[in-house]
Amino acid sequence: MEATASPTTDLPLFRRVSGTLLRSQQLGLVIVLIILGAALTAAAGSHPDRVTGAQVNNFLNAYTLIQMATDASAFAIMGVGATIVIISGGIDLSVGAIYALAGVVMAMVLRAAGPMGPIATVLLGLGACLGVSLVCGLLNGLMVIGLGVHPFIITLGTMWMLRGIAFVISKAESILVPSALTDVVKASLGFRTALYPVPLLVTLLVTVIGSVYLVRTVMGRHVFAIGGNVEASRFSGLGVDRVKLGVYVISGISAGIAAFVGAAFYGSATSSDGTGYELYVIAAAVVGGASLAGGKGSAVSALLGALLIVTIRQAIRTLHLDQNYEWIIIGGALIIAVVLDQSGSRLLARRLAAASATANRPRAA
Amino acid sequence: MEATASPTTDLPLFRRVSGTLLRSQQLGLVIVLIILGAALTAAAGSHPDRVTGAQVNNFLNAYTLIQMATDASAFAIMGVGATIVIISGGIDLSVGAIYALAGVVMAMVLRAAGPMGPIATVLLGLGACLGVSLVCGLLNGLMVIGLGVHPFIITLGTMWMLRGIAFVISKAESILVPSALTDVVKASLGFRTALYPVPLLVTLLVTVIGSVYLVRTVMGRHVFAIGGNVEASRFSGLGVDRVKLGVYVISGISAGIAAFVGAAFYGSATSSDGTGYELYVIAAAVVGGASLAGGKGSAVSALLGALLIVTIRQAIRTLHLDQNYEWIIIGGALIIAVVLDQSGSRLLARRLAAASATANRPRAA
Amino acid sequence: SRGGAGNDSATSGTPNATTAGASASGKKTFTIAMIAKSSTNPVFLSGRQGAEAAADSIGKATGVTVKIDWLTPPNEDAAVQAQRIAQAVNAGDDAILLSASDASKLVGAIDEAVARGVPVMTFDSDVPTSKRFSFYGGDDEAMGRQVMAELAKQMGGKGKIGILAGNQNAPNLQKRVKGAKDEAAKYPGMQILGTFYHIETPQDAAAEVLRAQNAYPDIQGWAFIGGWPLWTKTLLTDLDPNKVKIVSVDALPSELPYVDKGLAPVLFAQPTYNWGYVSVKTIWDHVHDKKDVPAHVQMDLIRVDKSNLNQWAKQLKDWGFSDVDPKYLNQ
Amino acid sequence: MTSPAVEFRGVTKRFPGVVALDDVSFDVHAGSVHAVCGENGAGKSTLGKILSGIYQADAGEVRLEGRPVRFASPRDALAAGVAMVHQELAFCENLTVADNLCLGRLPSRWGFVDRGALRERARALLGTVGASIDPDRPMASLGVAEQQVVQIAAAVGEGAKVVVFDEPTSSLGEAEAANLFRLIDELRERGVAILYVSHRMPEIYRLCDTITVLRDGRHVGTHPTSELDEASLVQLMIGRRLEQYFPAHVSAPRGEERLRVEGLTRPGHFEDVSFTLHAGEVLGLAGLVGAGRSEVAETIFGIVPAARGFVSVRGKRVQIAHATDAMAHGIGFVPEDRKKQGLVLGMRTRENTTLPTLDRLSRFGFVDRAAERDTVRIYFDRLRVKATQETVTAALSGGNQQKIVMAKWLAAGGDILILDEPTRGVDVGAKAEIHAWIDKLAAEGAAVLLISSELPELLNLSSRVVVLREGRVVGELPREAASQDALLRMMAGLTSEAA
Ligand SMILES: Nc1ncnc2c1ncn2[C@@H]1O[C@H](COP(=O)(O)OP(=O)(O)OP(=O)(O)O)[C@@H](O)[C@H]1O
Ligand SMILES: Nc1ncnc2c1ncn2[C@@H]1O[C@H](COP(=O)(O)OP(=O)(O)OP(=O)(O)O)[C@@H](O)[C@H]1O
Ligand SMILES: [Mg+2]
Ligand SMILES: [Mg+2]
């Protein structure tokens, strides 16, 4: 149907403007990241490359950047899952524990299975990892919808339980995983040696899938709806329970993917893996603009949030700050980042308001 | 004004019924605790007292009970503060860090002040402890109301920052506190030696004060109001910001009191004190029926919640279960406790509803 | 068959009741509460195995059932340790074996346990100002010095180094760091570029090493105050043994390839199994058999390098570690 | 003469994308009831909110008894004697009636709540509005009308000098409304200045002595009521003549049975409710507020289960355990509480409109955006929604939000439509539009169950009216026999059951 005359004609303009608004919310984080990166590059010294002898910047070099991407990958991958849960109005504190359990089970399954061909090893490992994380997510989801207890409590309970299970089955041993897995996750893909692009690529893939899920699919829309107003969603005929179940499963699986990458990259898994990650992950999601009240958030922003946290941590190393201050800096930076992000987008919204209010004037009916 | 005839005559009935409902919510927890205690007493073996030689039950003896009360004191004292924050619709993750910082600062102040009379020592220590925790609470509160960021993030940030500060100033040393403090907190008050009633008394005192604050004072009513509907509270002319500020200060001070008791009882303070306590504290509040959505909770129930957690932990010991299963058991028990509590009160509510519906019917219109 | 002095209790006939009392003729069980720092740290699990092995062997020899009551908290928390000491006393355990997370918080609890008739021994991490009767272990500062001295030796007394320090809030690790720094000060050529903390998991530790190595590309040597990063495989491939040398505390099975490859030419193993084994024997000697025992049973670090790698691997296997690579056992 | 109680001087307020108020100036005098009229989104609520300190004007000034004031919060406004009864109910469900009544000024001694005094004051406040609600009841246990009454009591009780009523009757029944009118008369006698916002013409002419009309945020005139007849008022509001509020009913032939309800019961809410609904008919459901009409509707739609009874659709008994089931049987439901049940306020209007129907507007689970926008455009145009598809729904005026809820269920296109107060808070023009639409739907063969507290609306649209009293069906009137009077008597239980 064509746009009729009258009021709706300048709709694309509004859409463009509000689209920019949305995109620029992420732009804000991107700009913060770029400024931070530029400052670090300027402040960091340089050193001669051990192999080529060429002078390289201590921050802006392929190794450091890829290292940061790898560091961020666990937070970012789980952050996408956490964002989806948070948009639905829930919270998942158990991701760190799922990360540990999935890694440990995978390592134990592969140890028990004994030597196999590399492809079989990878597939079995991936299957074990994702299977465990799916079951854990399902458990969370079923309890959240079935027991009518706040997800904070459910996932706090499963966080303790799942880590306890990981601990009991692994006896706290660090279990090595077969090198076939490491070969895949540390594949150079034609880059220089000791540059590992795979964790970065997995992160990007997960972010894109999460983003498409949220923005383009019916399920994604439903996640926003139940996070915004669960009762109205029920009155609109949405399967609220199904959607909730879905988000916890997604969050669980995101922890499973992160566990696979982590265990394969570092070559081992143990029951204490991922301790405390839940808070970093939620922080990444919220720095990325997800609202803990539900109904608001973006997968791409979660990735940017994770990158920001990792960059701040890296800054302490790069600037050779006293590491004793790490916690103080990270805590402060977390608050500042969220405030900057919020006030930035608020400012933008106000400017746009002023601009479009004048622009709108003539078209009032 | 006297109750007029007709509709309002059955008012006392309704009040009595709803009063019972409230009280019996706690009754539910009390019953669970009593059953658990009885089961433990029956299942625990006995041993001869080393001093008197009399046979004593491994669970039901003064030492174990007082010990449990002491174990519960930190969670319960902070749990009262957490409950107040949670009722207001907020959350405070920084209590564990405040606990550490207040303890460390107190120990350092007393070390710097050098030897003094016991009363001066106690007063100075208490002043330092409460002063620091008040400042921390104020910081949380000011940021929550000033920055418009979700308290989860604010207090996550300050949790990292404050512990970082505790670490930097103490250099991770464990700092002894003067024995004057220990003498007070471990005073026997006429009981047998090695029975320490003071932490229990402090806990009871804090709970009573918290309870009176919530139930009897205007401020307490306002805390319930803004947790129930912040917009409506604002429309009614409440100083919402002032109330919010107040609850974070209270939560901070409750951590300070717990820190004083803890540092004095154990005789030293270090920056790792209270690690992870925030989750136990929130769990105690929620097991005690506080709703993370705000508007609901009770100080007495927080105490009972803390006792329940400690009793479950004690059960593992008393029944000589494998300690390795501790996390699994606590995680599972947390979920079960909340579910039992909720379904118990829901059942009760439904019965009451059914009863009063029939009673109400005639008076409609 | 009832033991105990002052038998003024009328109801003391429960058949399964544990009985205590020094002179007990019919004594059937002897319970030792073992409280290590944290149950997620594998070194303490190996200590538990040692304790249980000692308990078994005593049981076989004497007919008394010796039980190890494992009361280690899930996370390091000295207050919880103090609570568990009291719990052990309240539950009637016969002795307590403790590795203190924070010595000063445990003095009171230990002294009280002793006052209430339960002897306490410490291992790994002492509480010297308390009334514990004996301590089995080394000295954290000395351990730090030893690691740094070895690193200096490996690097010829000069070079730029980093210290990997574990959880920044752990007092015993801070002591090792202090020892390492003091020792490094003796070598004018050794320059410490940084002290790096991390969450105590293998993956986080390894990631921290990589981060630091990127930020400080000229680090040539590492003193690991705990073996965390070596419980992964990643440094095997990501660090070049020709450019970086590591000396680390701990020598668990997953660390052996690092010695083999030369990246970590020397590891200082704590005989963690003996934490339990030696301590339980000592407790038995002192508490049950009333023998005199020294107040400090010295634990020496075992220097593991290529020369004794196989021997050490076998030792680990004997101590009950299941995943020792057979490669090191067969030679 | 003393200065007016309230003076608006060039008041301007902007929101993202709209100028809600544009240079508005007029006076409100003490002892007068001053109507503020205008279409949905004209800026009436915004004006009230500026006066009561919720919003701050971007430009211009407000004077209270001649003194310029600028309230930073409702607290300041209340302190200065300005109270407001809000269009959207806002109260603390977790507290008692007494707490809600006195929240801002709890009687206390040394910071402790004086419970006795609290109860007494609450009872006195309720007395002023002629209500006899137990002050100790939890607010959540009250029906919507009672909640509204409590809010009114809270606002007027504290001796405010200026009171803003923003559509206070939209959730009241006739009896409560009559009480309110009496109260407003009393306030006027006492010299209180009253701003009265409503879309109901009879009320305005019953109560107000002066009328101010806003259109698109601009002040288009202030006139004594006596100088402005209804037609000219409407013309001022919408800028054109409106032919008729209630278009002539197009009688459609009654078709096959679509919905049959038999013995439906939810103890404590309604008992043994039975009726049938046919294709092509509009069945009115009448009753006093609290009679249980909404509850019946929610039960049919599967929101809450019935304890007993059956629902049949097209002659077949069906199990409806969830709204999804109801929708699968072609049932649509416009709920009465748009804020809680009808809308996700944080989502865009487009997203709200397509929420129940998104599956249809998607391919392989992916939303077809073009199809979505096209669908939405149709309904927005027809209902004259004053917002774009991308506006966040929370930013809409109350009436426009109501239109979104309508649009949502019209787009869903079920052939059994349950409408619970579909025109609550909707302006005259849009109301006529919605009425025409309901008529058209019936004419096209849809079956409509209409719940409304506005009897003229009910009488005009319905082919039959079923009356509910205290949860029971007390009678049914065919169109011809139904009159306002007859209905009222049945609703109140004043006649023996007619058939
Ligand atoms: N908080 C807000 N944010 C953005 N826009 C708003 C906000 N509140 C009101 N508006 C806009 O301001 C205009 C006036 O709204 P207002 O609520 O005052 O209308 P109203 O006259 O009360 O309408 P109704 O009769 O439907 O209640 C509308 O266009 C509305 O969309
Ligand atoms: N104190 C109470 N306890 C339990 N249920 C109550 C109580 N007060 C009211 N109710 C129920 O709540 C309902 C009131 O809702 P509501 O006012 O929406 O009824 P309604 O008939 O749908 O009227 P309307 O649609 O005009 O609002 C009634 O069905 C009544 O039975
Ligand atoms: Mg309005
Ligand atoms: Mg209704």
mmCIF file of N, CA and C in Angstrom, chain A residues 47 50 58 63-64 67 71 99 111 167 171-174 176-179 182 186 196 262-263 265-268 270 272-275 277 280 313-314 317-318 320 323-324 327, chain C residues 39-42 45 167-169 195-197 199-204 206-208 210-219 228 231-234 237-238 243 254 322-323:
data_model
loop_
_atom_site.group_PDB
_atom_site.id
_atom_site.type_symbol
_atom_site.label_atom_id
_atom_site.label_comp_id
_atom_site.label_asym_id
_atom_site.label_seq_id
_atom_site.Cartn_x
_atom_site.Cartn_y
_atom_site.Cartn_z
ATOM 1 N N HIS A 47 58.008 -1.085 21.194
ATOM 2 C CA HIS A 47 59.113 -2.019 21.390
ATOM 3 C C HIS A 47 59.440 -2.659 20.049
ATOM 4 N N ARG A 50 60.124 -8.895 18.097
ATOM 5 C CA ARG A 50 61.166 -9.885 18.325
ATOM 6 C C ARG A 50 61.621 -10.570 17.041
ATOM 7 N N ASN A 58 53.081 -0.555 21.688
ATOM 8 C CA ASN A 58 52.775 -1.541 22.735
ATOM 9 C C ASN A 58 51.289 -1.863 22.826
ATOM 10 N N TYR A 63 48.903 -8.415 17.965
ATOM 11 C CA TYR A 63 48.860 -9.379 19.066
ATOM 12 C C TYR A 63 47.974 -8.890 20.196
ATOM 13 N N THR A 64 48.212 -7.645 20.587
ATOM 14 C CA THR A 64 47.433 -7.106 21.709
ATOM 15 C C THR A 64 45.960 -7.036 21.348
ATOM 16 N N GLN A 67 44.504 -10.389 21.302
ATOM 17 C CA GLN A 67 44.449 -10.863 22.684
ATOM 18 C C GLN A 67 43.237 -10.267 23.407
ATOM 19 N N ASP A 71 40.179 -12.147 25.069
ATOM 20 C CA ASP A 71 39.755 -11.918 26.453
ATOM 21 C C ASP A 71 38.281 -11.552 26.513
ATOM 22 N N TYR A 99 29.274 -22.334 32.398
ATOM 23 C CA TYR A 99 30.563 -22.300 31.698
ATOM 24 C C TYR A 99 31.485 -23.376 32.275
ATOM 25 N N ARG A 111 37.966 -37.318 27.602
ATOM 26 C CA ARG A 111 38.971 -38.162 28.238
ATOM 27 C C ARG A 111 38.478 -39.606 28.275
ATOM 28 N N PHE A 167 32.322 -29.427 40.413
ATOM 29 C CA PHE A 167 33.371 -29.693 41.388
ATOM 30 C C PHE A 167 33.398 -31.170 41.781
ATOM 31 N N LYS A 171 36.358 -33.522 40.715
ATOM 32 C CA LYS A 171 37.202 -33.533 41.901
ATOM 33 C C LYS A 171 38.189 -32.369 41.881
ATOM 34 N N ALA A 172 37.746 -31.247 41.313
ATOM 35 C CA ALA A 172 38.537 -30.022 41.267
ATOM 36 C C ALA A 172 39.831 -30.165 40.473
ATOM 37 N N GLU A 173 39.955 -31.271 39.772
ATOM 38 C CA GLU A 173 41.149 -31.397 38.940
ATOM 39 C C GLU A 173 41.018 -30.532 37.698
ATOM 40 N N SER A 174 42.142 -30.085 37.193
ATOM 41 C CA SER A 174 42.149 -29.406 35.914
ATOM 42 C C SER A 174 42.311 -30.480 34.839
ATOM 43 N N LEU A 176 42.746 -31.795 31.102
ATOM 44 C CA LEU A 176 43.212 -31.333 29.795
ATOM 45 C C LEU A 176 42.240 -31.772 28.707
ATOM 46 N N VAL A 177 42.096 -30.935 27.682
ATOM 47 C CA VAL A 177 41.260 -31.336 26.553
ATOM 48 C C VAL A 177 42.175 -31.684 25.382
ATOM 49 N N PRO A 178 41.720 -32.578 24.475
ATOM 50 C CA PRO A 178 42.574 -33.010 23.377
ATOM 51 C C PRO A 178 43.001 -31.836 22.509
ATOM 52 N N SER A 179 44.159 -31.976 21.919
ATOM 53 C CA SER A 179 44.694 -30.850 21.164
ATOM 54 C C SER A 179 43.917 -30.600 19.880
ATOM 55 N N THR A 182 42.019 -27.569 20.526
ATOM 56 C CA THR A 182 42.883 -26.394 20.555
ATOM 57 C C THR A 182 43.288 -26.009 19.140
ATOM 58 N N LYS A 186 42.557 -22.388 17.948
ATOM 59 C CA LYS A 186 43.763 -21.589 17.749
ATOM 60 C C LYS A 186 44.242 -21.643 16.299
ATOM 61 N N TYR A 196 45.384 -15.458 16.919
ATOM 62 C CA TYR A 196 44.285 -16.418 16.896
ATOM 63 C C TYR A 196 42.962 -15.718 16.616
ATOM 64 N N GLY A 262 36.662 -21.333 25.394
ATOM 65 C CA GLY A 262 37.625 -21.156 26.483
ATOM 66 C C GLY A 262 38.427 -22.415 26.750
ATOM 67 N N ALA A 263 37.726 -23.533 26.901
ATOM 68 C CA ALA A 263 38.425 -24.776 27.226
ATOM 69 C C ALA A 263 39.354 -25.173 26.096
ATOM 70 N N PHE A 265 40.687 -23.158 23.846
ATOM 71 C CA PHE A 265 41.784 -22.190 23.710
ATOM 72 C C PHE A 265 42.861 -22.439 24.761
ATOM 73 N N TYR A 266 42.436 -22.569 26.003
ATOM 74 C CA TYR A 266 43.429 -22.720 27.074
ATOM 75 C C TYR A 266 43.844 -24.171 27.271
ATOM 76 N N GLY A 267 43.094 -25.099 26.668
ATOM 77 C CA GLY A 267 43.529 -26.476 26.698
ATOM 78 C C GLY A 267 43.149 -27.254 27.933
ATOM 79 N N SER A 268 42.318 -26.674 28.797
ATOM 80 C CA SER A 268 41.902 -27.444 29.958
ATOM 81 C C SER A 268 40.615 -26.872 30.527
ATOM 82 N N THR A 270 38.301 -26.771 34.353
ATOM 83 C CA THR A 270 38.232 -27.125 35.767
ATOM 84 C C THR A 270 36.993 -26.486 36.384
ATOM 85 N N SER A 272 36.477 -24.524 38.688
ATOM 86 C CA SER A 272 36.452 -23.129 39.127
ATOM 87 C C SER A 272 36.455 -22.159 37.948
ATOM 88 N N ASP A 273 36.484 -22.686 36.724
ATOM 89 C CA ASP A 273 36.473 -21.803 35.555
ATOM 90 C C ASP A 273 35.282 -20.854 35.609
ATOM 91 N N GLY A 274 35.525 -19.653 35.145
ATOM 92 C CA GLY A 274 34.412 -18.722 35.015
ATOM 93 C C GLY A 274 33.880 -18.211 36.333
ATOM 94 N N THR A 275 34.666 -18.354 37.404
ATOM 95 C CA THR A 275 34.210 -17.851 38.695
ATOM 96 C C THR A 275 34.015 -16.333 38.617
ATOM 97 N N TYR A 277 32.288 -14.678 36.614
ATOM 98 C CA TYR A 277 32.007 -14.136 35.282
ATOM 99 C C TYR A 277 30.601 -13.565 35.186
ATOM 100 N N TYR A 280 30.618 -9.904 35.489
ATOM 101 C CA TYR A 280 31.203 -9.241 34.327
ATOM 102 C C TYR A 280 30.240 -9.280 33.141
ATOM 103 N N ARG A 313 40.592 -2.868 31.367
ATOM 104 C CA ARG A 313 41.535 -3.747 32.042
ATOM 105 C C ARG A 313 42.888 -3.706 31.359
ATOM 106 N N GLN A 314 42.820 -3.714 30.019
ATOM 107 C CA GLN A 314 44.062 -3.682 29.254
ATOM 108 C C GLN A 314 44.804 -2.365 29.506
ATOM 109 N N ARG A 317 47.230 -2.470 32.186
ATOM 110 C CA ARG A 317 48.487 -3.125 31.799
ATOM 111 C C ARG A 317 49.318 -2.220 30.896
ATOM 112 N N THR A 318 48.655 -1.703 29.862
ATOM 113 C CA THR A 318 49.394 -0.957 28.845
ATOM 114 C C THR A 318 50.045 0.285 29.432
ATOM 115 N N HIS A 320 50.963 0.567 32.316
ATOM 116 C CA HIS A 320 51.819 0.122 33.424
ATOM 117 C C HIS A 320 51.394 0.759 34.745
ATOM 118 N N GLN A 323 48.892 -2.441 39.434
ATOM 119 C CA GLN A 323 47.754 -3.328 39.321
ATOM 120 C C GLN A 323 46.909 -3.386 40.585
ATOM 121 N N ASN A 324 47.491 -2.904 41.675
ATOM 122 C CA ASN A 324 46.713 -2.864 42.913
ATOM 123 C C ASN A 324 45.444 -2.062 42.756
ATOM 124 N N TRP A 327 40.913 -3.009 40.658
ATOM 125 C CA TRP A 327 39.500 -3.098 41.034
ATOM 126 C C TRP A 327 38.864 -1.726 41.168
ATOM 127 N N SER C 39 38.136 -25.702 49.193
ATOM 128 C CA SER C 39 37.990 -27.046 48.637
ATOM 129 C C SER C 39 38.115 -27.067 47.122
ATOM 130 N N THR C 40 38.154 -25.888 46.496
ATOM 131 C CA THR C 40 38.281 -25.913 45.039
ATOM 132 C C THR C 40 39.729 -25.910 44.591
ATOM 133 N N ASN C 41 40.635 -25.785 45.518
ATOM 134 C CA ASN C 41 42.044 -25.772 45.149
ATOM 135 C C ASN C 41 42.575 -27.207 45.186
ATOM 136 N N PRO C 42 43.009 -27.731 44.028
ATOM 137 C CA PRO C 42 43.369 -29.148 43.968
ATOM 138 C C PRO C 42 44.476 -29.547 44.948
ATOM 139 N N LEU C 45 42.979 -30.978 47.934
ATOM 140 C CA LEU C 45 42.366 -32.293 47.747
ATOM 141 C C LEU C 45 43.428 -33.374 47.849
ATOM 142 N N ASN C 167 45.441 -14.348 43.762
ATOM 143 C CA ASN C 167 44.429 -13.473 44.349
ATOM 144 C C ASN C 167 45.092 -12.446 45.250
ATOM 145 N N GLN C 168 44.832 -11.191 44.943
ATOM 146 C CA GLN C 168 45.552 -10.138 45.663
ATOM 147 C C GLN C 168 45.176 -10.050 47.134
ATOM 148 N N ASN C 169 44.050 -10.647 47.500
ATOM 149 C CA ASN C 169 43.642 -10.529 48.894
ATOM 150 C C ASN C 169 44.126 -11.678 49.775
ATOM 151 N N THR C 195 53.804 -6.796 39.036
ATOM 152 C CA THR C 195 53.219 -7.879 39.818
ATOM 153 C C THR C 195 51.780 -8.016 39.371
ATOM 154 N N PHE C 196 51.401 -9.192 38.933
ATOM 155 C CA PHE C 196 50.100 -9.355 38.289
ATOM 156 C C PHE C 196 49.207 -10.280 39.095
ATOM 157 N N TYR C 197 47.996 -9.781 39.350
ATOM 158 C CA TYR C 197 47.015 -10.575 40.087
ATOM 159 C C TYR C 197 46.006 -11.160 39.116
ATOM 160 N N ILE C 199 42.097 -13.734 38.935
ATOM 161 C CA ILE C 199 41.118 -14.618 39.563
ATOM 162 C C ILE C 199 41.738 -16.007 39.594
ATOM 163 N N GLU C 200 41.603 -16.730 40.702
ATOM 164 C CA GLU C 200 42.320 -17.996 40.807
ATOM 165 C C GLU C 200 41.626 -19.131 40.068
ATOM 166 N N THR C 201 41.634 -19.031 38.749
ATOM 167 C CA THR C 201 41.258 -20.169 37.918
ATOM 168 C C THR C 201 42.351 -20.312 36.862
ATOM 169 N N PRO C 202 42.565 -21.528 36.364
ATOM 170 C CA PRO C 202 43.638 -21.721 35.391
ATOM 171 C C PRO C 202 43.483 -20.811 34.165
ATOM 172 N N GLN C 203 42.248 -20.718 33.651
ATOM 173 C CA GLN C 203 42.066 -19.932 32.434
ATOM 174 C C GLN C 203 42.343 -18.452 32.672
ATOM 175 N N ASP C 204 41.829 -17.921 33.766
ATOM 176 C CA ASP C 204 42.060 -16.505 34.051
ATOM 177 C C ASP C 204 43.534 -16.237 34.284
ATOM 178 N N ALA C 206 46.125 -17.940 33.034
ATOM 179 C CA ALA C 206 46.850 -18.016 31.766
ATOM 180 C C ALA C 206 46.594 -16.764 30.940
ATOM 181 N N ALA C 207 45.327 -16.319 30.918
ATOM 182 C CA ALA C 207 45.002 -15.115 30.165
ATOM 183 C C ALA C 207 45.767 -13.915 30.709
ATOM 184 N N GLU C 208 45.923 -13.863 32.030
ATOM 185 C CA GLU C 208 46.645 -12.738 32.628
ATOM 186 C C GLU C 208 48.110 -12.739 32.187
ATOM 187 N N LEU C 210 49.260 -13.912 29.397
ATOM 188 C CA LEU C 210 49.324 -13.477 27.999
ATOM 189 C C LEU C 210 49.132 -11.971 27.879
ATOM 190 N N ARG C 211 48.176 -11.458 28.645
ATOM 191 C CA ARG C 211 47.941 -10.008 28.634
ATOM 192 C C ARG C 211 49.202 -9.259 29.049
ATOM 193 N N ALA C 212 49.790 -9.719 30.137
ATOM 194 C CA ALA C 212 50.960 -9.035 30.664
ATOM 195 C C ALA C 212 52.112 -9.131 29.666
ATOM 196 N N GLN C 213 52.226 -10.289 29.055
ATOM 197 C CA GLN C 213 53.313 -10.486 28.093
ATOM 198 C C GLN C 213 53.151 -9.548 26.903
ATOM 199 N N ASN C 214 51.895 -9.289 26.517
ATOM 200 C CA ASN C 214 51.651 -8.343 25.439
ATOM 201 C C ASN C 214 51.931 -6.914 25.857
ATOM 202 N N ALA C 215 51.565 -6.591 27.083
ATOM 203 C CA ALA C 215 51.743 -5.223 27.544
ATOM 204 C C ALA C 215 53.204 -4.936 27.897
ATOM 205 N N TYR C 216 53.901 -5.988 28.311
ATOM 206 C CA TYR C 216 55.315 -5.843 28.661
ATOM 207 C C TYR C 216 56.086 -6.857 27.821
ATOM 208 N N PRO C 217 56.277 -6.519 26.536
ATOM 209 C CA PRO C 217 56.845 -7.547 25.643
ATOM 210 C C PRO C 217 58.246 -7.967 26.054
ATOM 211 N N ASP C 218 58.938 -7.151 26.864
ATOM 212 C CA ASP C 218 60.312 -7.540 27.181
ATOM 213 C C ASP C 218 60.452 -8.365 28.456
ATOM 214 N N ILE C 219 59.333 -8.863 28.983
ATOM 215 C CA ILE C 219 59.461 -9.785 30.107
ATOM 216 C C ILE C 219 60.166 -11.059 29.639
ATOM 217 N N TRP C 228 48.807 -21.810 38.896
ATOM 218 C CA TRP C 228 47.547 -21.745 38.149
ATOM 219 C C TRP C 228 47.669 -21.777 36.628
ATOM 220 N N TRP C 231 48.188 -25.060 34.740
ATOM 221 C CA TRP C 231 47.165 -26.104 34.724
ATOM 222 C C TRP C 231 46.378 -26.051 33.440
ATOM 223 N N THR C 232 46.724 -25.119 32.554
ATOM 224 C CA THR C 232 46.202 -25.148 31.187
ATOM 225 C C THR C 232 47.370 -25.517 30.283
ATOM 226 N N LYS C 233 47.060 -25.634 28.994
ATOM 227 C CA LYS C 233 48.143 -25.966 28.068
ATOM 228 C C LYS C 233 48.619 -24.760 27.292
ATOM 229 N N THR C 234 47.934 -23.638 27.495
ATOM 230 C CA THR C 234 48.078 -22.594 26.496
ATOM 231 C C THR C 234 49.464 -21.960 26.464
ATOM 232 N N THR C 237 52.261 -23.381 24.073
ATOM 233 C CA THR C 237 52.383 -22.972 22.682
ATOM 234 C C THR C 237 52.604 -21.473 22.548
ATOM 235 N N ASP C 238 52.122 -20.705 23.519
ATOM 236 C CA ASP C 238 52.148 -19.263 23.328
ATOM 237 C C ASP C 238 53.403 -18.588 23.850
ATOM 238 N N LYS C 243 62.912 -17.720 24.876
ATOM 239 C CA LYS C 243 62.885 -16.300 25.234
ATOM 240 C C LYS C 243 62.364 -16.049 26.640
ATOM 241 N N SER C 254 49.494 -31.645 35.271
ATOM 242 C CA SER C 254 49.412 -30.888 34.023
ATOM 243 C C SER C 254 50.598 -29.950 33.840
ATOM 244 N N SER C 322 45.078 -38.957 39.204
ATOM 245 C CA SER C 322 44.638 -39.907 38.184
ATOM 246 C C SER C 322 45.155 -39.558 36.798
ATOM 247 N N ASP C 323 45.441 -38.275 36.554
ATOM 248 C CA ASP C 323 45.725 -37.919 35.157
ATOM 249 C C ASP C 323 47.197 -37.579 34.911
#
